[in-house]
Amino acid sequence: MLFQRYRRGLFITAFLAAPVTLYLVYVISPYIQAFYIATTDWRGVSATPSFIGFENFTRLFSDGIFWKAVRHNAALLVLLPLLTIVIALFFAFLLNVGGGSGGREGVRGSKLYRVIFFFPQVLAVAVVAVLFQQVFRPDGSGMLNGPLMALGIEPIGFLSNPGVAFWSVLGVMVWQAVGFYVVLFSAGLASIPRDMFEAAQIDGAGRGSLFFRITLPLLWDTVQVAWVYLGILALDVFAIVWVMTDQHGGPDFSTTVMAAEIYRNAFSYFRFGYASALGVVMFFFTVGFAIISLRLSRRERIEY
């Protein structure tokens, strides 16, 4: 018996040795290095950077551009999950429960709609950014401004007006994310027994009651996971902002985010120590958000 346990433990250790080693080398090691580089003035060329302690962090918290980036990430952290989940839940409910006889089936053609909703997920983020650059063009060739100008309305600077650019970026992010969560919530809805919806309707429940009293409580675990993933996406957003916006986060830093400032400081200004300090702060923001979200949304599991 003891020998069998030893052999089992040896097999598990041998099986996990390679992936754990790769994880330590390519994931944990860069994190450790980033913490160290954040305490130096390394510019990416010197072999022995000078240790400067917490000077980078002191400069960081007095940097106005950093606080702009933090505000934008914080706004995305609230708005992106909220808007995406609300829209995705609405469409998933329609596709699975909101149509058919007595509201127990999805709307006609729901399978086709799922494919259409999911299509943006197939596109690379950089491709989406380039596409929406054309959609938001401020001249007659823009898909939005062209019809406005044809009607004699002044074109809107979707990416050139500091008051509008952030909302344009948010809209693109929601557009791209919704499809995946429609499919995710649809999978969750498919696991809910139809008998529960039928029994509720026999008792006189309308579609609003079906959603708030049955669908949402039974999908709560899925919604919780979606909120965490979307929050991490909001903190980690980079490609959309860097590719789509003027001046890579402009105009006048009105769309910049922490990831964009990390890249700018590292590869434009060659301030790798300062960029690493930004990365460390972003790491704690992300981990803190995940922990707080999971604790606040914790509830008893509903069995059915």
Short mmCIF file of N, CA, C and O in Angstrom, two decimals, residues 179-299:
data_model
loop_
_atom_site.label_atom_id
_atom_site.label_comp_id
_atom_site.label_asym_id
_atom_site.label_seq_id
_atom_site.Cartn_x
_atom_site.Cartn_y
_atom_site.Cartn_z
N GLY A 179 -20.66 39.32 -27.43
CA GLY A 179 -20.94 38.04 -28.09
C GLY A 179 -20.50 36.84 -27.29
O GLY A 179 -21.24 35.85 -27.18
N PHE A 180 -19.31 36.90 -26.73
CA PHE A 180 -18.81 35.77 -25.95
C PHE A 180 -19.70 35.50 -24.75
O PHE A 180 -20.02 34.34 -24.44
N TYR A 181 -20.13 36.56 -24.07
CA TYR A 181 -20.93 36.36 -22.85
C TYR A 181 -22.38 36.01 -23.18
O TYR A 181 -23.05 35.39 -22.35
N VAL A 182 -22.86 36.36 -24.37
CA VAL A 182 -24.15 35.85 -24.81
C VAL A 182 -24.10 34.32 -24.90
O VAL A 182 -25.00 33.62 -24.42
N VAL A 183 -23.03 33.81 -25.51
CA VAL A 183 -22.87 32.36 -25.63
C VAL A 183 -22.67 31.73 -24.25
O VAL A 183 -23.24 30.66 -23.95
N LEU A 184 -21.89 32.37 -23.39
CA LEU A 184 -21.65 31.84 -22.04
C LEU A 184 -22.94 31.76 -21.24
O LEU A 184 -23.26 30.72 -20.62
N PHE A 185 -23.71 32.84 -21.25
CA PHE A 185 -24.98 32.84 -20.50
C PHE A 185 -26.00 31.89 -21.14
O PHE A 185 -26.83 31.31 -20.43
N SER A 186 -25.95 31.74 -22.46
CA SER A 186 -26.84 30.80 -23.12
C SER A 186 -26.56 29.38 -22.67
O SER A 186 -27.49 28.58 -22.44
N ALA A 187 -25.27 29.06 -22.51
CA ALA A 187 -24.91 27.73 -22.01
C ALA A 187 -25.43 27.53 -20.59
O ALA A 187 -25.91 26.45 -20.22
N GLY A 188 -25.34 28.57 -19.76
CA GLY A 188 -25.88 28.48 -18.40
C GLY A 188 -27.39 28.32 -18.39
O GLY A 188 -27.94 27.53 -17.61
N LEU A 189 -28.06 29.05 -19.27
CA LEU A 189 -29.52 28.94 -19.35
C LEU A 189 -29.96 27.56 -19.83
O LEU A 189 -30.99 27.03 -19.39
N ALA A 190 -29.18 26.97 -20.72
CA ALA A 190 -29.53 25.65 -21.24
C ALA A 190 -29.50 24.58 -20.16
O ALA A 190 -30.14 23.54 -20.28
N SER A 191 -28.73 24.84 -19.08
CA SER A 191 -28.63 23.85 -18.00
C SER A 191 -29.75 23.98 -16.97
O SER A 191 -29.88 23.14 -16.09
N ILE A 192 -30.55 25.04 -17.08
CA ILE A 192 -31.67 25.23 -16.15
C ILE A 192 -32.86 24.40 -16.65
O ILE A 192 -33.27 24.53 -17.80
N PRO A 193 -33.43 23.53 -15.81
CA PRO A 193 -34.57 22.70 -16.25
C PRO A 193 -35.74 23.56 -16.73
O PRO A 193 -36.12 24.53 -16.07
N ARG A 194 -36.29 23.20 -17.89
CA ARG A 194 -37.42 23.94 -18.44
C ARG A 194 -38.65 23.84 -17.53
O ARG A 194 -39.53 24.71 -17.57
N ASP A 195 -38.70 22.78 -16.74
CA ASP A 195 -39.85 22.61 -15.84
C ASP A 195 -40.00 23.80 -14.89
O ASP A 195 -41.12 24.15 -14.50
N MET A 196 -38.87 24.41 -14.52
CA MET A 196 -38.92 25.53 -13.59
C MET A 196 -39.62 26.72 -14.24
O MET A 196 -40.43 27.42 -13.62
N PHE A 197 -39.31 26.98 -15.52
CA PHE A 197 -39.97 28.08 -16.22
C PHE A 197 -41.46 27.78 -16.43
O PHE A 197 -42.31 28.66 -16.28
N GLU A 198 -41.77 26.53 -16.77
CA GLU A 198 -43.16 26.15 -16.99
C GLU A 198 -43.98 26.29 -15.71
O GLU A 198 -45.11 26.80 -15.73
N ALA A 199 -43.40 25.82 -14.59
CA ALA A 199 -44.12 25.91 -13.31
C ALA A 199 -44.35 27.37 -12.92
O ALA A 199 -45.43 27.73 -12.43
N ALA A 200 -43.34 28.22 -13.16
CA ALA A 200 -43.49 29.64 -12.82
C ALA A 200 -44.56 30.29 -13.68
O ALA A 200 -45.34 31.13 -13.19
N GLN A 201 -44.62 29.91 -14.96
CA GLN A 201 -45.63 30.51 -15.84
C GLN A 201 -47.04 30.03 -15.50
O GLN A 201 -48.00 30.78 -15.63
N ILE A 202 -47.14 28.78 -15.07
CA ILE A 202 -48.45 28.29 -14.62
C ILE A 202 -48.93 29.09 -13.41
O ILE A 202 -50.13 29.36 -13.25
N ASP A 203 -47.99 29.52 -12.57
CA ASP A 203 -48.33 30.35 -11.41
C ASP A 203 -48.56 31.80 -11.77
O ASP A 203 -48.79 32.63 -10.89
N GLY A 204 -48.44 32.14 -13.06
CA GLY A 204 -48.74 33.49 -13.52
C GLY A 204 -47.55 34.42 -13.63
O GLY A 204 -47.73 35.65 -13.77
N ALA A 205 -46.34 33.89 -13.62
CA ALA A 205 -45.14 34.74 -13.72
C ALA A 205 -44.98 35.25 -15.15
O ALA A 205 -45.12 34.49 -16.11
N GLY A 206 -44.69 36.54 -15.28
CA GLY A 206 -44.39 37.11 -16.59
C GLY A 206 -42.91 36.97 -16.91
O GLY A 206 -42.14 36.39 -16.14
N ARG A 207 -42.52 37.53 -18.04
CA ARG A 207 -41.12 37.39 -18.45
C ARG A 207 -40.18 38.14 -17.52
O ARG A 207 -39.07 37.71 -17.29
N GLY A 208 -40.65 39.26 -16.97
CA GLY A 208 -39.81 39.98 -16.02
C GLY A 208 -39.56 39.15 -14.77
O GLY A 208 -38.44 39.07 -14.27
N SER A 209 -40.61 38.51 -14.26
CA SER A 209 -40.45 37.66 -13.08
C SER A 209 -39.59 36.45 -13.39
O SER A 209 -38.79 36.01 -12.56
N LEU A 210 -39.76 35.87 -14.60
CA LEU A 210 -38.93 34.74 -15.00
C LEU A 210 -37.45 35.12 -14.95
O LEU A 210 -36.61 34.33 -14.51
N PHE A 211 -37.17 36.33 -15.41
CA PHE A 211 -35.76 36.75 -15.46
C PHE A 211 -35.21 37.00 -14.07
O PHE A 211 -34.16 36.47 -13.70
N PHE A 212 -35.89 37.82 -13.27
CA PHE A 212 -35.33 38.26 -12.00
C PHE A 212 -35.47 37.21 -10.89
O PHE A 212 -34.68 37.21 -9.94
N ARG A 213 -36.46 36.32 -10.97
CA ARG A 213 -36.70 35.36 -9.90
C ARG A 213 -36.14 33.97 -10.19
O ARG A 213 -35.95 33.18 -9.27
N ILE A 214 -35.92 33.66 -11.48
CA ILE A 214 -35.40 32.34 -11.82
C ILE A 214 -34.07 32.43 -12.56
O ILE A 214 -33.06 31.89 -12.13
N THR A 215 -34.06 33.15 -13.69
CA THR A 215 -32.87 33.17 -14.54
C THR A 215 -31.66 33.76 -13.82
O THR A 215 -30.60 33.12 -13.75
N LEU A 216 -31.81 34.97 -13.30
CA LEU A 216 -30.66 35.64 -12.70
C LEU A 216 -30.13 34.91 -11.47
O LEU A 216 -28.90 34.71 -11.36
N PRO A 217 -30.97 34.47 -10.53
CA PRO A 217 -30.41 33.73 -9.38
C PRO A 217 -29.67 32.45 -9.77
O PRO A 217 -28.63 32.13 -9.21
N LEU A 218 -30.21 31.72 -10.76
CA LEU A 218 -29.58 30.46 -11.14
C LEU A 218 -28.34 30.68 -12.01
O LEU A 218 -27.52 29.77 -12.17
N LEU A 219 -28.19 31.87 -12.58
CA LEU A 219 -27.00 32.20 -13.39
C LEU A 219 -25.98 33.01 -12.60
O LEU A 219 -25.00 33.46 -13.17
N TRP A 220 -26.22 33.18 -11.30
CA TRP A 220 -25.39 34.10 -10.53
C TRP A 220 -23.91 33.71 -10.55
O TRP A 220 -23.04 34.58 -10.66
N ASP A 221 -23.60 32.43 -10.43
CA ASP A 221 -22.20 32.00 -10.45
C ASP A 221 -21.54 32.36 -11.78
O ASP A 221 -20.38 32.79 -11.82
N THR A 222 -22.27 32.18 -12.88
CA THR A 222 -21.73 32.53 -14.20
C THR A 222 -21.55 34.03 -14.33
O THR A 222 -20.54 34.50 -14.88
N VAL A 223 -22.50 34.80 -13.81
CA VAL A 223 -22.39 36.26 -13.85
C VAL A 223 -21.18 36.71 -13.03
O VAL A 223 -20.44 37.63 -13.42
N GLN A 224 -20.96 36.08 -11.91
CA GLN A 224 -19.81 36.42 -11.05
C GLN A 224 -18.50 36.20 -11.78
O GLN A 224 -17.61 37.06 -11.77
N VAL A 225 -18.37 35.06 -12.45
CA VAL A 225 -17.16 34.78 -13.22
C VAL A 225 -16.99 35.80 -14.35
O VAL A 225 -15.89 36.31 -14.60
N ALA A 226 -18.09 36.11 -15.03
CA ALA A 226 -18.04 37.09 -16.13
C ALA A 226 -17.58 38.45 -15.62
O ALA A 226 -16.79 39.14 -16.28
N TRP A 227 -18.06 38.85 -14.45
CA TRP A 227 -17.68 40.15 -13.89
C TRP A 227 -16.18 40.21 -13.62
O TRP A 227 -15.52 41.20 -13.92
N VAL A 228 -15.63 39.13 -13.07
CA VAL A 228 -14.19 39.11 -12.77
C VAL A 228 -13.38 39.17 -14.05
O VAL A 228 -12.43 39.96 -14.17
N TYR A 229 -13.75 38.37 -15.04
CA TYR A 229 -13.00 38.37 -16.30
C TYR A 229 -13.08 39.72 -17.01
O TYR A 229 -12.08 40.22 -17.54
N LEU A 230 -14.26 40.32 -17.02
CA LEU A 230 -14.41 41.62 -17.67
C LEU A 230 -13.67 42.71 -16.90
O LEU A 230 -13.13 43.65 -17.50
N GLY A 231 -13.63 42.60 -15.58
CA GLY A 231 -12.86 43.56 -14.79
C GLY A 231 -11.38 43.47 -15.09
O GLY A 231 -10.69 44.49 -15.22
N ILE A 232 -10.87 42.24 -15.22
CA ILE A 232 -9.46 42.07 -15.56
C ILE A 232 -9.20 42.61 -16.96
O ILE A 232 -8.16 43.25 -17.22
N LEU A 233 -10.14 42.39 -17.89
CA LEU A 233 -10.00 42.95 -19.24
C LEU A 233 -9.96 44.47 -19.20
O LEU A 233 -9.18 45.11 -19.91
N ALA A 234 -10.79 45.08 -18.34
CA ALA A 234 -10.81 46.54 -18.23
C ALA A 234 -9.50 47.08 -17.69
O ALA A 234 -9.07 48.17 -18.07
N LEU A 235 -8.86 46.34 -16.78
CA LEU A 235 -7.58 46.78 -16.23
C LEU A 235 -6.43 46.51 -17.20
O LEU A 235 -5.42 47.22 -17.18
N ASP A 236 -6.59 45.50 -18.04
CA ASP A 236 -5.49 45.06 -18.90
C ASP A 236 -5.63 45.55 -20.34
O ASP A 236 -4.86 45.16 -21.21
N VAL A 237 -6.62 46.41 -20.60
CA VAL A 237 -6.86 46.86 -21.97
C VAL A 237 -5.64 47.62 -22.50
O VAL A 237 -5.06 48.46 -21.82
N PHE A 238 -5.24 47.28 -23.72
CA PHE A 238 -4.09 47.93 -24.33
C PHE A 238 -4.26 48.11 -25.83
O PHE A 238 -4.19 49.23 -26.35
N ALA A 239 -4.48 47.01 -26.55
CA ALA A 239 -4.43 47.05 -28.02
C ALA A 239 -5.47 47.99 -28.61
O ALA A 239 -5.17 48.75 -29.54
N ILE A 240 -6.70 47.95 -28.09
CA ILE A 240 -7.76 48.82 -28.61
C ILE A 240 -7.34 50.28 -28.50
O ILE A 240 -7.45 51.06 -29.44
N VAL A 241 -6.85 50.66 -27.33
CA VAL A 241 -6.45 52.05 -27.09
C VAL A 241 -5.24 52.42 -27.94
O VAL A 241 -5.21 53.47 -28.59
N TRP A 242 -4.24 51.55 -27.98
CA TRP A 242 -2.98 51.89 -28.65
C TRP A 242 -3.15 51.99 -30.16
O TRP A 242 -2.56 52.85 -30.80
N VAL A 243 -3.94 51.11 -30.73
CA VAL A 243 -4.09 51.07 -32.19
C VAL A 243 -5.15 52.05 -32.67
O VAL A 243 -4.97 52.73 -33.69
N MET A 244 -6.25 52.18 -31.97
CA MET A 244 -7.40 52.92 -32.49
C MET A 244 -7.33 54.41 -32.25
O MET A 244 -7.79 55.20 -33.08
N THR A 245 -6.75 54.85 -31.14
CA THR A 245 -6.86 56.26 -30.75
C THR A 245 -5.70 57.09 -31.29
O THR A 245 -4.63 56.58 -31.59
N ASP A 246 -5.95 58.40 -31.39
CA ASP A 246 -4.91 59.35 -31.78
C ASP A 246 -3.83 59.40 -30.70
O ASP A 246 -4.13 59.37 -29.51
N GLN A 247 -2.58 59.45 -31.11
CA GLN A 247 -1.44 59.60 -30.21
C GLN A 247 -1.37 58.46 -29.18
O GLN A 247 -0.84 58.62 -28.09
N HIS A 248 -1.93 57.31 -29.52
CA HIS A 248 -1.87 56.13 -28.66
C HIS A 248 -2.35 56.43 -27.23
O HIS A 248 -1.63 56.28 -26.26
N GLY A 249 -3.59 56.86 -27.14
CA GLY A 249 -4.16 57.20 -25.84
C GLY A 249 -4.67 58.62 -25.79
O GLY A 249 -5.10 59.09 -24.74
N GLY A 250 -4.65 59.31 -26.91
CA GLY A 250 -5.12 60.68 -26.98
C GLY A 250 -6.55 60.74 -27.46
O GLY A 250 -7.24 59.71 -27.53
N PRO A 251 -6.99 61.96 -27.79
CA PRO A 251 -6.21 63.19 -27.74
C PRO A 251 -6.06 63.72 -26.32
O PRO A 251 -6.96 63.57 -25.50
N ASP A 252 -4.90 64.29 -26.06
CA ASP A 252 -4.58 64.87 -24.75
C ASP A 252 -4.76 63.84 -23.64
O ASP A 252 -5.29 64.14 -22.57
N PHE A 253 -4.31 62.60 -23.90
CA PHE A 253 -4.36 61.50 -22.93
C PHE A 253 -5.78 61.23 -22.43
O PHE A 253 -5.97 60.73 -21.32
N SER A 254 -6.78 61.54 -23.24
CA SER A 254 -8.17 61.37 -22.80
C SER A 254 -8.64 59.92 -22.84
O SER A 254 -9.72 59.60 -22.33
N THR A 255 -7.84 59.03 -23.45
CA THR A 255 -8.22 57.61 -23.49
C THR A 255 -7.09 56.71 -22.97
O THR A 255 -7.21 55.49 -23.04
N THR A 256 -6.04 57.29 -22.46
CA THR A 256 -4.91 56.46 -22.04
C THR A 256 -5.26 55.60 -20.84
O THR A 256 -6.13 55.94 -20.04
N VAL A 257 -4.60 54.46 -20.75
CA VAL A 257 -4.81 53.51 -19.66
C VAL A 257 -3.44 53.08 -19.14
O VAL A 257 -2.40 53.38 -19.74
N MET A 258 -3.43 52.36 -18.03
CA MET A 258 -2.16 52.00 -17.40
C MET A 258 -1.28 51.15 -18.32
O MET A 258 -0.07 51.35 -18.38
N ALA A 259 -1.87 50.20 -19.03
CA ALA A 259 -1.07 49.34 -19.92
C ALA A 259 -0.41 50.17 -21.02
O ALA A 259 0.75 49.91 -21.40
N ALA A 260 -1.13 51.17 -21.54
CA ALA A 260 -0.55 52.03 -22.58
C ALA A 260 0.61 52.84 -22.03
O ALA A 260 1.63 53.03 -22.72
N GLU A 261 0.49 53.32 -20.79
CA GLU A 261 1.58 54.10 -20.19
C GLU A 261 2.78 53.21 -19.88
O GLU A 261 3.93 53.67 -19.95
N ILE A 262 2.55 51.95 -19.53
CA ILE A 262 3.67 51.02 -19.34
C ILE A 262 4.45 50.88 -20.63
O ILE A 262 5.68 50.99 -20.66
N TYR A 263 3.74 50.64 -21.74
CA TYR A 263 4.40 50.47 -23.04
C TYR A 263 5.11 51.76 -23.46
O TYR A 263 6.25 51.73 -23.94
N ARG A 264 4.45 52.90 -23.28
CA ARG A 264 5.03 54.18 -23.70
C ARG A 264 6.32 54.47 -22.93
O ARG A 264 7.34 54.86 -23.53
N ASN A 265 6.29 54.28 -21.62
CA ASN A 265 7.48 54.57 -20.82
C ASN A 265 8.61 53.59 -21.10
O ASN A 265 9.79 53.98 -21.08
N ALA A 266 8.27 52.33 -21.38
CA ALA A 266 9.31 51.33 -21.61
C ALA A 266 9.92 51.46 -22.99
O ALA A 266 11.16 51.48 -23.13
N PHE A 267 9.11 51.58 -24.04
CA PHE A 267 9.62 51.46 -25.40
C PHE A 267 9.66 52.77 -26.18
O PHE A 267 10.21 52.80 -27.28
N SER A 268 9.11 53.83 -25.62
CA SER A 268 9.24 55.15 -26.24
C SER A 268 10.23 56.02 -25.48
O SER A 268 11.05 56.73 -26.08
N TYR A 269 10.15 55.98 -24.13
CA TYR A 269 11.03 56.80 -23.30
C TYR A 269 12.20 56.01 -22.72
O TYR A 269 13.09 56.60 -22.11
N PHE A 270 12.18 54.68 -22.87
CA PHE A 270 13.22 53.80 -22.34
C PHE A 270 13.44 53.98 -20.84
O PHE A 270 14.55 53.94 -20.34
N ARG A 271 12.32 54.13 -20.13
CA ARG A 271 12.36 54.19 -18.67
C ARG A 271 11.78 52.89 -18.13
O ARG A 271 10.64 52.83 -17.68
N PHE A 272 12.58 51.83 -18.21
CA PHE A 272 12.08 50.51 -17.86
C PHE A 272 11.81 50.37 -16.36
O PHE A 272 10.91 49.63 -15.96
N GLY A 273 12.58 51.05 -15.55
CA GLY A 273 12.33 51.00 -14.11
C GLY A 273 11.00 51.63 -13.77
O GLY A 273 10.20 51.07 -13.00
N TYR A 274 10.73 52.79 -14.37
CA TYR A 274 9.45 53.48 -14.14
C TYR A 274 8.29 52.66 -14.69
O TYR A 274 7.24 52.55 -14.05
N ALA A 275 8.47 52.07 -15.88
CA ALA A 275 7.43 51.23 -16.47
C ALA A 275 7.15 50.01 -15.60
O ALA A 275 5.99 49.59 -15.44
N SER A 276 8.19 49.44 -15.01
CA SER A 276 8.00 48.29 -14.12
C SER A 276 7.23 48.68 -12.87
O SER A 276 6.42 47.90 -12.35
N ALA A 277 7.49 49.89 -12.36
CA ALA A 277 6.72 50.37 -11.20
C ALA A 277 5.24 50.49 -11.56
O ALA A 277 4.36 50.12 -10.76
N LEU A 278 4.95 50.97 -12.77
CA LEU A 278 3.57 51.01 -13.24
C LEU A 278 2.97 49.60 -13.30
O LEU A 278 1.82 49.37 -12.90
N GLY A 279 3.77 48.66 -13.78
CA GLY A 279 3.31 47.29 -13.86
C GLY A 279 3.01 46.68 -12.50
O GLY A 279 2.05 45.92 -12.34
N VAL A 280 3.84 47.00 -11.52
CA VAL A 280 3.62 46.49 -10.17
C VAL A 280 2.31 47.04 -9.60
O VAL A 280 1.51 46.30 -9.00
N VAL A 281 2.07 48.33 -9.79
CA VAL A 281 0.83 48.93 -9.32
C VAL A 281 -0.37 48.29 -10.01
O VAL A 281 -1.39 47.95 -9.38
N MET A 282 -0.24 48.08 -11.32
CA MET A 282 -1.33 47.46 -12.07
C MET A 282 -1.57 46.02 -11.60
O MET A 282 -2.72 45.56 -11.53
N PHE A 283 -0.51 45.31 -11.26
CA PHE A 283 -0.64 43.94 -10.74
C PHE A 283 -1.47 43.93 -9.46
O PHE A 283 -2.39 43.11 -9.31
N PHE A 284 -1.18 44.83 -8.53
CA PHE A 284 -1.93 44.86 -7.28
C PHE A 284 -3.36 45.32 -7.49
O PHE A 284 -4.28 44.84 -6.80
N PHE A 285 -3.59 46.24 -8.43
CA PHE A 285 -4.96 46.63 -8.76
C PHE A 285 -5.75 45.42 -9.24
O PHE A 285 -6.90 45.20 -8.83
N THR A 286 -5.16 44.64 -10.13
CA THR A 286 -5.86 43.50 -10.72
C THR A 286 -6.16 42.43 -9.68
O THR A 286 -7.29 41.92 -9.60
N VAL A 287 -5.16 42.07 -8.88
CA VAL A 287 -5.36 41.05 -7.86
C VAL A 287 -6.37 41.54 -6.81
O VAL A 287 -7.26 40.78 -6.39
N GLY A 288 -6.25 42.80 -6.41
CA GLY A 288 -7.19 43.34 -5.43
C GLY A 288 -8.61 43.34 -5.95
O GLY A 288 -9.55 42.99 -5.22
N PHE A 289 -8.79 43.69 -7.22
CA PHE A 289 -10.14 43.69 -7.80
C PHE A 289 -10.73 42.28 -7.80
O PHE A 289 -11.89 42.08 -7.45
N ALA A 290 -9.94 41.28 -8.21
CA ALA A 290 -10.43 39.91 -8.27
C ALA A 290 -10.85 39.42 -6.88
O ALA A 290 -11.91 38.81 -6.71
N ILE A 291 -10.02 39.70 -5.87
CA ILE A 291 -10.33 39.24 -4.51
C ILE A 291 -11.58 39.92 -3.97
O ILE A 291 -12.49 39.27 -3.43
N ILE A 292 -11.67 41.24 -4.14
CA ILE A 292 -12.83 41.98 -3.63
C ILE A 292 -14.11 41.55 -4.33
O ILE A 292 -15.15 41.36 -3.69
N SER A 293 -14.03 41.38 -5.65
CA SER A 293 -15.22 40.99 -6.41
C SER A 293 -15.73 39.62 -5.98
O SER A 293 -16.93 39.41 -5.79
N LEU A 294 -14.82 38.67 -5.81
CA LEU A 294 -15.22 37.33 -5.42
C LEU A 294 -15.82 37.30 -4.02
O LEU A 294 -16.78 36.58 -3.75
N ARG A 295 -15.27 38.11 -3.12
CA ARG A 295 -15.78 38.12 -1.74
C ARG A 295 -17.13 38.83 -1.66
O ARG A 295 -18.03 38.38 -0.94
N LEU A 296 -17.29 39.93 -2.38
CA LEU A 296 -18.54 40.68 -2.31
C LEU A 296 -19.69 39.94 -2.98
O LEU A 296 -20.85 40.07 -2.58
N SER A 297 -19.39 39.18 -4.03
CA SER A 297 -20.45 38.49 -4.77
C SER A 297 -20.67 37.07 -4.29
O SER A 297 -21.46 36.33 -4.87
N ARG A 298 -20.00 36.67 -3.20
CA ARG A 298 -20.16 35.31 -2.70
C ARG A 298 -21.56 35.14 -2.10
O ARG A 298 -22.07 36.00 -1.41
N ARG A 299 -22.17 34.01 -2.39
CA ARG A 299 -23.49 33.71 -1.86
C ARG A 299 -23.66 32.19 -1.85
O ARG A 299 -22.87 31.47 -2.43
#
